[in-house]
Coordinates of C-alpha atoms in Angstrom, one line a residue:
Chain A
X1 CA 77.5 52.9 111.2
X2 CA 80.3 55.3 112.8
X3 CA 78.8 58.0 114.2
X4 CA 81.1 60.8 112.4
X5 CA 81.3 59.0 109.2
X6 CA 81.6 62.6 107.5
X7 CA 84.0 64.3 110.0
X8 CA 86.3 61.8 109.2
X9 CA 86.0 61.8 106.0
X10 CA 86.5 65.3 105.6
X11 CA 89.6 65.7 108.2
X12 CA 90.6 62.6 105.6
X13 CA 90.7 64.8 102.5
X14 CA 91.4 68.5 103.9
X15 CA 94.3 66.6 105.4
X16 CA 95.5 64.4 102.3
X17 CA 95.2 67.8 99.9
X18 CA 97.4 70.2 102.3
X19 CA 100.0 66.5 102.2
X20 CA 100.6 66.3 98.7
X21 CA 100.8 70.0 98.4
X22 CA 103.6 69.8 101.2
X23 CA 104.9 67.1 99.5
X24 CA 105.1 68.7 96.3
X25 CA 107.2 71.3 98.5
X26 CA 109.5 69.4 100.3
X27 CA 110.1 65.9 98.2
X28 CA 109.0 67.6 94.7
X29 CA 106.6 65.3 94.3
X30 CA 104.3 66.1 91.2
X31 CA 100.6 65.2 92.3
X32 CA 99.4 68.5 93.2
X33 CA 102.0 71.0 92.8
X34 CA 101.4 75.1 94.0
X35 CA 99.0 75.9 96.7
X36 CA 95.2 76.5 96.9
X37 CA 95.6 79.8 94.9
X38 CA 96.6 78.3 91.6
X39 CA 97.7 74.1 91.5
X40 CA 99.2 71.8 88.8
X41 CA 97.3 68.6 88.8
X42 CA 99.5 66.1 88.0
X43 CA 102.0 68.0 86.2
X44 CA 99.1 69.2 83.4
X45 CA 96.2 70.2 84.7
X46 CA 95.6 73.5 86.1
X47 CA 93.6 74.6 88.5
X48 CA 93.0 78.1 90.2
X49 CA 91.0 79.9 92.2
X50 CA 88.0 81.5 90.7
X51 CA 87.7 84.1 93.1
X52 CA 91.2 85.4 93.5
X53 CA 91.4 85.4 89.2
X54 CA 88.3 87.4 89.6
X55 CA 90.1 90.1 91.7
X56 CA 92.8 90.4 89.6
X57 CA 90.1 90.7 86.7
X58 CA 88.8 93.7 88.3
X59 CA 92.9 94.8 89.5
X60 CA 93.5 95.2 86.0
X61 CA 96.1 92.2 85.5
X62 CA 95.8 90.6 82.1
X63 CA 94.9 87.2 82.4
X64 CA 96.7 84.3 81.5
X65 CA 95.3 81.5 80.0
X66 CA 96.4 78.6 82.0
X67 CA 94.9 80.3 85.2
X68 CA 91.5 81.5 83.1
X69 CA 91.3 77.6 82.5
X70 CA 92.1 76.7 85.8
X71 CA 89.4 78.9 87.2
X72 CA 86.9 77.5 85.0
X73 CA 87.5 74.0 86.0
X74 CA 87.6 74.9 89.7
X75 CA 84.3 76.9 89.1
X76 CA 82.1 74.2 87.0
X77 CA 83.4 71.3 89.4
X78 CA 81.8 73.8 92.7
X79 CA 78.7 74.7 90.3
X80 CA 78.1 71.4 89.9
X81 CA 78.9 69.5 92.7
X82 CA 77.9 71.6 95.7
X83 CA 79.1 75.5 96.2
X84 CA 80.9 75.7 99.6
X85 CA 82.2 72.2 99.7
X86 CA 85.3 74.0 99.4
X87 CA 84.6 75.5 102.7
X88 CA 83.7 71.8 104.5
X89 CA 86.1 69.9 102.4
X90 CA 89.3 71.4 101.4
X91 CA 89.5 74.9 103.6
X92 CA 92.3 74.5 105.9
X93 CA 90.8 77.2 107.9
X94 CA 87.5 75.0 108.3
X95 CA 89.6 72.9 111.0
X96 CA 89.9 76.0 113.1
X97 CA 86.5 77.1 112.9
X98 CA 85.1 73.9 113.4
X99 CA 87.8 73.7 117.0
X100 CA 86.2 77.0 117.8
X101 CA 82.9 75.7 117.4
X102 CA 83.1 72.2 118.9
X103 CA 84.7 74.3 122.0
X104 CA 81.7 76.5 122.6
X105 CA 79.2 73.7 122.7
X106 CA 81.3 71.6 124.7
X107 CA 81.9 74.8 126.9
X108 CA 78.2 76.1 126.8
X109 CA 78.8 79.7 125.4
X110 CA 76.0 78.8 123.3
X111 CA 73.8 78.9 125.8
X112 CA 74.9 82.5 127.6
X113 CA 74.9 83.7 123.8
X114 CA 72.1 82.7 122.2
X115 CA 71.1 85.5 119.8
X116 CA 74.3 86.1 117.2
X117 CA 74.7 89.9 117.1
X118 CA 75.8 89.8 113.5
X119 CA 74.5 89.0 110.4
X120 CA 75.0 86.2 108.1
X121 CA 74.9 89.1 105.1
X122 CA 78.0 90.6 106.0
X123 CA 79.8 88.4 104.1
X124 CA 78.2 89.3 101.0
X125 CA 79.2 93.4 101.6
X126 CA 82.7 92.1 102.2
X127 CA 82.6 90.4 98.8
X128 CA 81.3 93.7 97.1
X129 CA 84.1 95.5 98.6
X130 CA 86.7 93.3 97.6
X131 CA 86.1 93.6 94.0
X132 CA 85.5 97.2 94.7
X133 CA 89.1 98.1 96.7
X134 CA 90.6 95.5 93.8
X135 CA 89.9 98.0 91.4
X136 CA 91.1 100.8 92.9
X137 CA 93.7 99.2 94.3
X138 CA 94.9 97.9 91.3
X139 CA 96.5 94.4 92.9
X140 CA 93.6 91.8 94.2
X141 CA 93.1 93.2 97.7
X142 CA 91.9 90.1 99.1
X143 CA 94.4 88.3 98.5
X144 CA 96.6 90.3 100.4
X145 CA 94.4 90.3 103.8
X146 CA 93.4 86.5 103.1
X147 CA 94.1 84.6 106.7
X148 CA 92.7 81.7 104.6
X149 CA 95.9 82.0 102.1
X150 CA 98.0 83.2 105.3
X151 CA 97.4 79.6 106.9
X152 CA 97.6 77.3 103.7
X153 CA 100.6 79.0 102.5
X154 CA 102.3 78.9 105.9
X155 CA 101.6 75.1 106.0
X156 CA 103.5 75.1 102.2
X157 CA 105.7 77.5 102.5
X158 CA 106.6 78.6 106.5
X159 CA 104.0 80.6 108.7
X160 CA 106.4 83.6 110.2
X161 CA 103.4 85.6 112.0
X162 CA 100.6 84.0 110.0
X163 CA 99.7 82.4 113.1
X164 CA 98.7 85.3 114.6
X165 CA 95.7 85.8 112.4
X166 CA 94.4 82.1 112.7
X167 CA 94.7 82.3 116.9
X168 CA 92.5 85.8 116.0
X169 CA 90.1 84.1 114.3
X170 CA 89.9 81.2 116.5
X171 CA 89.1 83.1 119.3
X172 CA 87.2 85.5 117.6
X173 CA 85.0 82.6 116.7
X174 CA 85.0 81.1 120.0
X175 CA 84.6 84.4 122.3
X176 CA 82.8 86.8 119.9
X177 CA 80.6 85.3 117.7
X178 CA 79.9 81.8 116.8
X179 CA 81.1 80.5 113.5
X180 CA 81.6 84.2 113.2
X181 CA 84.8 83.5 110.4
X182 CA 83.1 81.2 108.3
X183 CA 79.6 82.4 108.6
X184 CA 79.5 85.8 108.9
X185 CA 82.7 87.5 107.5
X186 CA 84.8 85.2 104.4
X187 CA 84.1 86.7 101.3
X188 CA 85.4 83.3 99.4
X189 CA 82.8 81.7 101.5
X190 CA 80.2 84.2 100.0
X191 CA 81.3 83.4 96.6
X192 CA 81.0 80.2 96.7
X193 CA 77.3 80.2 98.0
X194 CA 77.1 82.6 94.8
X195 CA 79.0 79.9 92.7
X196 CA 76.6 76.9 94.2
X197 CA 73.0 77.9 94.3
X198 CA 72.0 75.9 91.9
X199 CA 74.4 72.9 92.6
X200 CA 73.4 69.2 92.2
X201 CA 74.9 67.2 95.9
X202 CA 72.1 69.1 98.3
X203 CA 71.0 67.7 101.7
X204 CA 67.5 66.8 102.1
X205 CA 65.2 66.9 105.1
X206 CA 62.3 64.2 105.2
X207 CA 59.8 66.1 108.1
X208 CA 58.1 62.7 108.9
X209 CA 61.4 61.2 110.8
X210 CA 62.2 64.3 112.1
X211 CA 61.8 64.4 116.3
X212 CA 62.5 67.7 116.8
X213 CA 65.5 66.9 118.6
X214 CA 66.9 69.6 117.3
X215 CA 70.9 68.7 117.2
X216 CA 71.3 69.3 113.7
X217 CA 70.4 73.1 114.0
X218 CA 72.7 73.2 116.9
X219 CA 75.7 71.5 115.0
X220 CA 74.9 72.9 111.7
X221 CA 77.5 76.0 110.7
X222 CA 74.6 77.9 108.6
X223 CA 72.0 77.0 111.0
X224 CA 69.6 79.7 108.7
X225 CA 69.7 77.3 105.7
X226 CA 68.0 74.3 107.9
X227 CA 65.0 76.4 108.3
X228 CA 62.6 73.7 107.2
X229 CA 64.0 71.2 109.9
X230 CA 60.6 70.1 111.6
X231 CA 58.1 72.0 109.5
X232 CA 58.3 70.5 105.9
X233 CA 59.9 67.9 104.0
X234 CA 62.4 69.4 101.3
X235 CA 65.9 70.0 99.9
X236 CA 67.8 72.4 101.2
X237 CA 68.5 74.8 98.6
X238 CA 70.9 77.8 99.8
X239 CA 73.9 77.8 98.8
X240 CA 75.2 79.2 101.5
X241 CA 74.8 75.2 102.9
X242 CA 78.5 73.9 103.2
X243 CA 77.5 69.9 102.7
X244 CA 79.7 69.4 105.2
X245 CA 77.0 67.0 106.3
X246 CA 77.1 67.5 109.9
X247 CA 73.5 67.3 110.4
X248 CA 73.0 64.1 108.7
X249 CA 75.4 62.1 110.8
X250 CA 74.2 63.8 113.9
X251 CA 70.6 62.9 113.1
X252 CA 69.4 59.8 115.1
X253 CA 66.5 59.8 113.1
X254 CA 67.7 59.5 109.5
X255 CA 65.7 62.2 108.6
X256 CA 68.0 64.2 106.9
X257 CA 70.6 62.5 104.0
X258 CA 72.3 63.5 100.9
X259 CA 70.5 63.6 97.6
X260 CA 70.8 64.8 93.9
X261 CA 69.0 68.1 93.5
X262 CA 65.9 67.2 91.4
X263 CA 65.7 69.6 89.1
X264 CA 63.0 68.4 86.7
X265 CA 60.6 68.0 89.6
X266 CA 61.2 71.6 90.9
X267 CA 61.0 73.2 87.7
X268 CA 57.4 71.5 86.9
X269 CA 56.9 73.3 90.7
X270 CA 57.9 76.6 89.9
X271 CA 60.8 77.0 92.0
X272 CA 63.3 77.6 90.0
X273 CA 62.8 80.1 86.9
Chain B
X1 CA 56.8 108.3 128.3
X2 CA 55.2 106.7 125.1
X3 CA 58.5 104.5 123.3
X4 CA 58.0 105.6 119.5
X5 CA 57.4 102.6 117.1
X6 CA 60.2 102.4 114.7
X7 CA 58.4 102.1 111.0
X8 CA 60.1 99.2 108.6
X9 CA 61.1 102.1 106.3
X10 CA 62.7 103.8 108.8
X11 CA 64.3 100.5 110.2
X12 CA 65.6 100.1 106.7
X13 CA 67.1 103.0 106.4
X14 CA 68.8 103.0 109.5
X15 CA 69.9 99.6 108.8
X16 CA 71.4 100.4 105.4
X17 CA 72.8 103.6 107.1
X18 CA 74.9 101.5 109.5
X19 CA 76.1 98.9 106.9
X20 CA 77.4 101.7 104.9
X21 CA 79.2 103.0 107.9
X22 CA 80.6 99.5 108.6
X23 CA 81.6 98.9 105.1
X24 CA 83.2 102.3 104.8
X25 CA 85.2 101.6 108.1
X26 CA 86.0 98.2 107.1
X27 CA 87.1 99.0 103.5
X28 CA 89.2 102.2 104.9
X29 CA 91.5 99.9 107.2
X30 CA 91.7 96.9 104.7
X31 CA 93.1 99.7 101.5
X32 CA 95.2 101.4 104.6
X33 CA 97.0 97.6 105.5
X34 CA 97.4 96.7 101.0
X35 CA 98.6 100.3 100.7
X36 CA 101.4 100.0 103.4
X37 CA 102.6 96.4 102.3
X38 CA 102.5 97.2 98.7
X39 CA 104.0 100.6 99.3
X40 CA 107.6 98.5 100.3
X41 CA 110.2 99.2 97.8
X42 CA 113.2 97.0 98.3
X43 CA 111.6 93.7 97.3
X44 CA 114.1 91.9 95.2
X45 CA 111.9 89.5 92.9
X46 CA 112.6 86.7 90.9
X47 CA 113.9 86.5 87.3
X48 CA 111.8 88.2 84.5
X49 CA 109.1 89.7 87.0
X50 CA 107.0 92.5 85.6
X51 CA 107.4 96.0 87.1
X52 CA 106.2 95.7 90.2
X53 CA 103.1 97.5 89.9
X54 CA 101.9 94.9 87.3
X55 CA 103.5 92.1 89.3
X56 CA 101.4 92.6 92.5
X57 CA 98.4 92.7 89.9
X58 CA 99.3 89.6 88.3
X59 CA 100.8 87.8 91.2
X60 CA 98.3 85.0 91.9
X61 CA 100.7 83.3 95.1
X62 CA 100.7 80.0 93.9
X63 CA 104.6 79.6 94.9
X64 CA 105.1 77.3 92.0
X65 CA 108.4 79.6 91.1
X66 CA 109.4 78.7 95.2
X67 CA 109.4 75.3 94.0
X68 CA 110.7 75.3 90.9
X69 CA 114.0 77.0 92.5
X70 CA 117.0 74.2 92.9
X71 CA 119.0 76.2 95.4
X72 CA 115.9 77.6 98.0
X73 CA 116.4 81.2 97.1
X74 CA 112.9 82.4 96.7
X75 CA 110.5 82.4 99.5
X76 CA 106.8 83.6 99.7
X77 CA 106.2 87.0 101.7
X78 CA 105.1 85.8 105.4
X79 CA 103.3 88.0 108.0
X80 CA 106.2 89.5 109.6
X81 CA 108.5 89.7 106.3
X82 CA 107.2 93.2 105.6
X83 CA 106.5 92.8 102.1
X84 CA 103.6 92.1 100.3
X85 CA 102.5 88.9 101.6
X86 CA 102.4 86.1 99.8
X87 CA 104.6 87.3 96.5
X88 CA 108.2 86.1 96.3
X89 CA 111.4 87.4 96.9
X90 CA 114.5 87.1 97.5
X91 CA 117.6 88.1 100.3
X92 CA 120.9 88.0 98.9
X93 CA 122.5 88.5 101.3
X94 CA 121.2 84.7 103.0
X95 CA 120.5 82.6 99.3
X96 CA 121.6 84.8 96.6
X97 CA 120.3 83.9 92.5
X98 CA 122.5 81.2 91.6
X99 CA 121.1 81.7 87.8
X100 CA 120.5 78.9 86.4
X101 CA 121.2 78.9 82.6
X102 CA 117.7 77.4 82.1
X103 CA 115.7 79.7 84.8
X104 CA 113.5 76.4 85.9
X105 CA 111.7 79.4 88.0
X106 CA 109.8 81.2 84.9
X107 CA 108.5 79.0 83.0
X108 CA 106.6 77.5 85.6
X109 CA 104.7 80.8 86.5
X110 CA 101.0 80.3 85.6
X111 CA 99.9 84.1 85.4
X112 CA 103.1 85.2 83.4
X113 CA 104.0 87.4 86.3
X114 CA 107.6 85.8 85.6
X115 CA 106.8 87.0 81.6
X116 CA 109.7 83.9 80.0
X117 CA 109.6 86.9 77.2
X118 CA 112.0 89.2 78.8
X119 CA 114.3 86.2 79.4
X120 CA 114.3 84.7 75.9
X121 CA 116.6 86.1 73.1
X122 CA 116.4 84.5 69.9
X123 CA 114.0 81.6 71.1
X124 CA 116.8 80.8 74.2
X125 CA 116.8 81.1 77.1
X126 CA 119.2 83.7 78.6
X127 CA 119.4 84.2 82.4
X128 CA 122.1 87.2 81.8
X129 CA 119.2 89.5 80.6
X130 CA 117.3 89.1 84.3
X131 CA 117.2 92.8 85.4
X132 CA 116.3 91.8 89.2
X133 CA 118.2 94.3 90.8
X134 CA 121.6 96.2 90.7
X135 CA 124.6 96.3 93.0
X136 CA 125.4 99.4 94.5
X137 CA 129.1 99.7 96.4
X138 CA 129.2 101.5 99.7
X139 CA 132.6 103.3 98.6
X140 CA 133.3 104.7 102.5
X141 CA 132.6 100.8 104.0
X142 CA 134.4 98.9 100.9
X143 CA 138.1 98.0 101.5
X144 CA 138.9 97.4 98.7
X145 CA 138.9 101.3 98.3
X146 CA 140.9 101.2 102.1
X147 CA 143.5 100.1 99.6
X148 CA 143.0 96.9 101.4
X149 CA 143.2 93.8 98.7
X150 CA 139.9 92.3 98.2
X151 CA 137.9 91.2 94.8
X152 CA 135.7 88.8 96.5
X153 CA 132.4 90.3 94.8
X154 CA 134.3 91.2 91.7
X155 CA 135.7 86.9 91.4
X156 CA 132.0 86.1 92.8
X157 CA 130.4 87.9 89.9
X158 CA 129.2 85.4 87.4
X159 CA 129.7 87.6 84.6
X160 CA 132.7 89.4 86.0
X161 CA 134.9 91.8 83.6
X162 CA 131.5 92.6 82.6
X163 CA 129.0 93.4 85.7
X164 CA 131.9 94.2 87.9
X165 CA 135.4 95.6 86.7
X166 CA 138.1 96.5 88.9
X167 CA 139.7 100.3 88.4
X168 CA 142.9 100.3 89.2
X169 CA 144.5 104.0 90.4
X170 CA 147.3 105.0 92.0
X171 CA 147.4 104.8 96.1
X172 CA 149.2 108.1 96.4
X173 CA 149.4 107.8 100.2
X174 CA 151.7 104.9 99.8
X175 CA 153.0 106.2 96.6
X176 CA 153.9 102.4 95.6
X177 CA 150.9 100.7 95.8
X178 CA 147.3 100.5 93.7
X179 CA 143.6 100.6 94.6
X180 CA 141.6 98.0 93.0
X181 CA 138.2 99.7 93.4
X182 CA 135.1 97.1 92.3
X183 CA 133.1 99.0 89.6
X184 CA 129.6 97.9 88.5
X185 CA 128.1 98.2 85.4
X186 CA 124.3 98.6 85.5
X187 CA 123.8 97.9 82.4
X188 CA 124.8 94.1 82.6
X189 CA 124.4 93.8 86.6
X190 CA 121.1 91.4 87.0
X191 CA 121.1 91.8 90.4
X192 CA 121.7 88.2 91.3
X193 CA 123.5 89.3 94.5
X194 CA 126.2 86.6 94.5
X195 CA 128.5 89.7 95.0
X196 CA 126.6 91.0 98.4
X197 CA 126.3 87.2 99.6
X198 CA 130.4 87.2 98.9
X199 CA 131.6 90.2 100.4
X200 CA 133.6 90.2 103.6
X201 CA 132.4 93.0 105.3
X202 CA 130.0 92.2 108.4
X203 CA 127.5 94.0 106.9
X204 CA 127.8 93.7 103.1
X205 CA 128.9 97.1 101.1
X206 CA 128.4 95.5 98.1
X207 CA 124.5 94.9 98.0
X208 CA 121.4 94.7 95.4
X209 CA 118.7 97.1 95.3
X210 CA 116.0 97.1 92.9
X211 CA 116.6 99.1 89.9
X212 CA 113.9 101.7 90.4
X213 CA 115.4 102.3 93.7
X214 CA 119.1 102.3 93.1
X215 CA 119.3 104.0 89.2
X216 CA 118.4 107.6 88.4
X217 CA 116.9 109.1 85.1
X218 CA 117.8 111.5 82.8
X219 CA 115.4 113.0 80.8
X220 CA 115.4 113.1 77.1
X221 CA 116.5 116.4 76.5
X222 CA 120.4 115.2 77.2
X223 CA 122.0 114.0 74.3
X224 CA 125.4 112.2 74.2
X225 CA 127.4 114.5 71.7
X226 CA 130.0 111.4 71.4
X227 CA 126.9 108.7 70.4
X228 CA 126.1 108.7 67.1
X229 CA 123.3 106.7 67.8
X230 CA 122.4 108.7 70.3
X231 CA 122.5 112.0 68.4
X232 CA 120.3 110.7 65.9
X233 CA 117.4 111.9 68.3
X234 CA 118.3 115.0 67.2
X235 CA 117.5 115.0 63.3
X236 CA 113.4 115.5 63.3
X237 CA 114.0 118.3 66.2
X238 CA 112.2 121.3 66.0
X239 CA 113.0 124.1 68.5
X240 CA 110.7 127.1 70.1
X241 CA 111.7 130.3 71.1
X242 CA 110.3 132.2 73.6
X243 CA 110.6 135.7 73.0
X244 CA 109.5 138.5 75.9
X245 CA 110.4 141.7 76.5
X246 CA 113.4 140.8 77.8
X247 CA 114.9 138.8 75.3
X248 CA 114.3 141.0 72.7
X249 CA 117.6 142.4 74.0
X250 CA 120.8 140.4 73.9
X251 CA 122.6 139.0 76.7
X252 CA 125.4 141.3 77.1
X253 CA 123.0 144.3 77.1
X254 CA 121.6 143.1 79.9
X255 CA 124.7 142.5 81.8
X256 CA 125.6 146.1 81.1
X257 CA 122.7 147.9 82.2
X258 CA 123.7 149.7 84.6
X259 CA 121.0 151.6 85.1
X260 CA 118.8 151.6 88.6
X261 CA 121.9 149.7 90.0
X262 CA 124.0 153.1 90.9
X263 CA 120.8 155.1 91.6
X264 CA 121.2 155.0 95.4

């Protein structure tokens, strides 16, 4: 088996949807027309984003329907499948932040900084005070800050100075604070671990392979969700888990692989109300 | 010295204390940066775009209007464009509105921030009611008001006689020869800027601004004597007086007074 199975398949798709978006651009062709804001699937289908509809919810701006349904789509498809696979998966920005990452293992800031200054919650604030500055405001103030929208528009559309915000956050996640960006700060990020918490695709940790190696908590982007890595054998369950599935191809010891989220079993257990 | 053990509680506090701080700080600079970019005026938008306070609501930047444009005009706000980033615009001056009987830029808008409604006259399509702008001539920097011949914007115009006229009058320096002084009409101009893109000036002094910015307001006290519909406003008036001390007297008294004036 290739060893990054999952990083390439995930370069693979971020890759192919910012292409046909392009495409659409430059040769009008009619796959996936728009951007990652709001798309036309194959000239009928509409699909938005859920969180950027939300802001203008709480801007004010009246709603149209072909967005509200686009949301929705976008939303159950995340709900169901796995929250922040948008984050591993499609994010544009994810290919920065994961540079920024590989770079600090491969250069050992790791090591010098091993206790992350920030927290992981911060997000979650910056979330709340998007919605927040939206309605007073009165235009979706995200939206205008967004270095995610800055980068996959200037890939569509022409970067001018967008470029300057992803070479901040690349070094801000290399020389700051590690997977600072992604972890600590994106309030999309944040809503999707909101949007999948109680997602089907989870990764699951079986304790009796597990060595202790420890690599997968070193790879991992939300080292916090693999808490159990060693100690018990279970799903992981916080949605602030990306899928992005890292840890199971860097496992030697197959002890962590995808499953379906059980949810029978777990409701017979209690753990989900 | 003893170190004074910090209680959970008060850790909590402090905690919640300095995320308040940080959040405060955050959310100051963040309004400060969408107040300056959606504080710039002169952005020209597309056809049938709401007033811009309800178009940067409604505005989801999908760019599906950049798309939809045949001739390249529109482009999404980039860092560095000034203007609020990611909506679309326009610059005459480089790709003016070529407009398109059937507007293939509107339709396609997913949040009816292009509303197709204010576009549409009797279930058609009509590009001539776009109100995206209105050209404004610099009269000192035009030539054709030198007395130099030119009627590049006016021939440019695509509805000409109509947007644009030309005045003639009399070039009394000569005594023999006529100005032809380009005249717009705001009530037709759309704004396209075919007109600024024409003219031959090296910086154009025939040019679009948006109509909040270029077109003044009278209030609805002014009536047109000479409009009949206009002077209709005036059938269900009902006037006030205010009466003081003063005006208990009449005008003319007042003038008269003399008195306290010669005093001295």
């Amino acid at each position: 088996m290739i060893k990054n199975k999952y990083l390439i398949q995930r370069r693979v798709v971020q890759i192919s949807i910012l292409f046909l978006y392009v495409a659409a651009n430059i040769w009008g062709w009619k796959v996936l027309t728009g951007n990652l804001s709001t798309s036309v699937f194959l000239e009928k289908i509409p699909l938005s984003d859920p969180y950027a509809v939300l802001q203008m919810f709480f801007s004010g701006a009246l709603i149209a329907s072909d967005i509200f349904i686009g949301a929705l789509i976008i939303f159950i498809f995340y709900a169901l499948v796995g929250g922040r696979v948008f984050c591993s998966w499609v994010c544009p920005m994810n290919i920065v932040t994961d540079l920024s990452n590989f770079l600090r293992r491969r250069l050992g800031f790791n090591q010098i900084q091993k206790r992350q200054p920030a927290s992981r919650t911060i997000r979650y604030w910056v979330l709340g005070l998007s919605l927040l500055l939206s309605f007073i405001l009165a235009v979706p103030a995200f939206e205008f800050i967004s270095p995610i929208s800055m980068l996959h528009r200037g890939i569509i559309f022409g970067i001018g100075l967008g470029w300057a915000a992803v070479l901040i956050i690349f070094l801000f996640d290399l020389f700051v604070l590690k997977n600072g960006w992604c972890g600590h700060i994106c309030p999309l990020g944040a809503f999707y671990s909101l949007v999948g918490k109680y997602s089907l695709v989870r990764v699951e940790h079986n304790e009796s392979k597990c060595t202790l190696c420890m690599k997968c908590k070193e790879v991992c982007p939300e080292s916090q969700v693999l808490f159990m890595v060693g100690k018990s054998s279970e799903q992981v369950l916080s949605g602030e888990c990306t899928n992005c599935a890292r840890c199971v191809e860097v496992c030697d010891d197959d002890a962590l692989n995808f499953s379906i989220r059980n949810l029978i079993e777990q409701k017979k257990q209690g753990e989900i109300k | 010295m003893k170190k004074e053990v910090v209680s959970d509680r008060r850790r909590f506090f402090l905690n919640m204390a300095r995320a308040f701080g940080l959040a405060t700080l955050g959310a100051l600079t963040w309004s400060a940066y969408v107040d300056e970019v959606t504080a710039s005026e002169l952005t020209l938008r597309p056809p049938a775009a709401l007033d811009e306070e309800d178009f940067l609501k409604t505005c989801i930047k999908c760019g599906m209007c950049v798309e939809a444009c045949p001739f390249d005009t529109l482009s999404l706000a980039k860092p560095g464009d000034n203007k609020p980033l990611g909506t679309p615009y326009f610059t005459p001056r480089d790709i003016p509105c070529y407009m398109c009987p059937d507007i293939p830029c509107v339709p396609v808008c997913p949040t009816n921030a292009l509303d197709i409604t204010k576009v549409t006259k009797n279930n058609k399509l009509d590009i001539n009611m776009a109100q995206m702008g209105v050209a404004v001539v610099d009269s000192k920097n035009c030539i054709a008001f030198w007395g130099i011949q030119c009627d590049a914007c006016y021939r440019a115009c695509p509805i000409l006689g109509d947007a644009i006229t030309i005045e003639y009058s009399k070039n009394e320096r000569t005594g023999k020869h006529a100005f032809m002084k380009p005249v717009v009409n705001s009530d037709s101009c759309t704004g396209c800027g075919l007109c600024e893109k024409a003219c031959v000036t090296d910086k154009a002094a025939i040019f679009v601004l948006p109509r909040e910015v270029a077109l003044g307001k009278v209030g609805d006290y002014y009536i047109k004597g000479w409009d009949k519909a206009d002077e209709k406003r005036l059938e269900k008036v009902t006037s006030e007086t205010t009466k003081t001390e003063i005006s208990n007297r009449k005008a003319v008294d007042s003038l008269n007074d003399m008195e306290g004036l010669l005093n001295d």
